[in-house]
Short mmCIF file of C-alpha atoms in Angstrom, two decimals:
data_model
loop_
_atom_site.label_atom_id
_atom_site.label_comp_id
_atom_site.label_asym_id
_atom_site.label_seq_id
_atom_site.Cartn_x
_atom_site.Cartn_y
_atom_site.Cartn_z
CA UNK A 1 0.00 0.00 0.00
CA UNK A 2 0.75 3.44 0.15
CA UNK A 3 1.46 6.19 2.41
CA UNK A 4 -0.49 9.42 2.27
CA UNK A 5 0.29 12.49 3.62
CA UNK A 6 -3.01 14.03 2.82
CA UNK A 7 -6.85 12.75 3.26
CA UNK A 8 -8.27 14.25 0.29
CA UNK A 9 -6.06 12.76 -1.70
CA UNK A 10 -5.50 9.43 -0.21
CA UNK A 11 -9.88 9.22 -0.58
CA UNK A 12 -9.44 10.18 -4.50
CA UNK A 13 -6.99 8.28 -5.01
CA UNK A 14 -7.61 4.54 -3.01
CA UNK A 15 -11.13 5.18 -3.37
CA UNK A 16 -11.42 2.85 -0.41
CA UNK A 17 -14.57 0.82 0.40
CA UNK A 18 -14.88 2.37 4.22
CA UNK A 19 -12.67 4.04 6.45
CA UNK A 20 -11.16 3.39 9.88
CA UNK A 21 -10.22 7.13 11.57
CA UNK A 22 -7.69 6.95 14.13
CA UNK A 23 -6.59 10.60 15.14
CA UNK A 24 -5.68 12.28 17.85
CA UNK A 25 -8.55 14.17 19.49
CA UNK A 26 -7.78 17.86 18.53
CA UNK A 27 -7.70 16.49 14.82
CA UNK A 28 -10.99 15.45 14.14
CA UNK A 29 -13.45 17.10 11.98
CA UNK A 30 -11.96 17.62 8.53
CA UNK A 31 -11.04 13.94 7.71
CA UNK A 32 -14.31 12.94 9.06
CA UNK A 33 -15.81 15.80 6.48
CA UNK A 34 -14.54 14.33 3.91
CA UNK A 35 -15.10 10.44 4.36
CA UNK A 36 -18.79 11.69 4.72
CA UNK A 37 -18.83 13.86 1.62
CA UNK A 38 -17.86 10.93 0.11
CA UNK A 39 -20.98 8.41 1.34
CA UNK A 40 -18.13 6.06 2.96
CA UNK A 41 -18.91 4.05 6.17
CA UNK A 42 -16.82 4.38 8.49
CA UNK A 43 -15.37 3.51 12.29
CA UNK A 44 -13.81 6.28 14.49
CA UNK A 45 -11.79 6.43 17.51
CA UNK A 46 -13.07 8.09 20.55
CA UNK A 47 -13.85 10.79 20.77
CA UNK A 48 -15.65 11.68 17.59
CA UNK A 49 -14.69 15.38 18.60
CA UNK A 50 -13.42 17.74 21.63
CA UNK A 51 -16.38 19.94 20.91
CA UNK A 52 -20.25 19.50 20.54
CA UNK A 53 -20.13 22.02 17.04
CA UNK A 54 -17.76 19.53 15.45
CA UNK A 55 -19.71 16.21 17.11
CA UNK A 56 -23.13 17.89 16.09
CA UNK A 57 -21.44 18.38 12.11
CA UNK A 58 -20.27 14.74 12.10
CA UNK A 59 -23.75 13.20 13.35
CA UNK A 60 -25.54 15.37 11.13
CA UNK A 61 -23.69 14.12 8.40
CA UNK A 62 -23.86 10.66 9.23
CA UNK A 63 -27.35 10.71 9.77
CA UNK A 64 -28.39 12.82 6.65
CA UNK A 65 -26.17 10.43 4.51
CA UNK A 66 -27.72 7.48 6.63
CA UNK A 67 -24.02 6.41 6.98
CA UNK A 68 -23.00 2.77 8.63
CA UNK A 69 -20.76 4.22 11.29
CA UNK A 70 -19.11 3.41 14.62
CA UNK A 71 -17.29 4.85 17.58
CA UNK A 72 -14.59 2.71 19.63
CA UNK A 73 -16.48 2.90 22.75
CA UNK A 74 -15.47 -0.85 23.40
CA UNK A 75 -17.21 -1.24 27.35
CA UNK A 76 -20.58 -0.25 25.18
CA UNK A 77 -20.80 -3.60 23.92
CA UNK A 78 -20.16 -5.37 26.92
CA UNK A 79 -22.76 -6.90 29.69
CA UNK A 80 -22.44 -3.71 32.28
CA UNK A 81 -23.90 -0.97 30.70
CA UNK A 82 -26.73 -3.13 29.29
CA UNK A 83 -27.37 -4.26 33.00
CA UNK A 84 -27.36 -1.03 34.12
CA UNK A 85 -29.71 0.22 31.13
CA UNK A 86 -31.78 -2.15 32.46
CA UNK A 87 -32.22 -1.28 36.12
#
């Protein structure tokens, strides 16, 4: 494979199928802008975003684009919180 310095251009050019965002927190928002202008699924790393402006943005999109998305929040999955949801 290659190595991309740049989203846009990795996106145009791998045209990949869906996307797996791994960032730091400060650095979401664009890439995730992108992958959805595109209509790509995709899994992100928490947390989506250090602000609720850039969270709102990426929800909107996903939702308006009816996206397959997911966020890395493994413990959601597992038999706590769904006891707890319960109670």
């Amino acid at each position: 494979g290659e190595i991309y310095a740049d989203a846009r251009k990795m996106l145009d050019k791998a045209k990949p199928d869906a996307v797996y965002i791994m960032l730091p927190p400060f650095a979401h928002g664009e890439v995730e802008a992108l992958v959805i202008e595109r209509k790509l699924p995709f899994f992100i790393e928490k947390p989506v975003a250090i602000d609720m402006d850039t969270a709102k943005t990426v929800a909107e999109g996903v939702e308006k684009n009816k996206l397959i998305t997911s966020v890395g929040y493994e413990w959601r999955y597992s038999r706590s919180p769904r006891r707890v949801r319960e109670l």
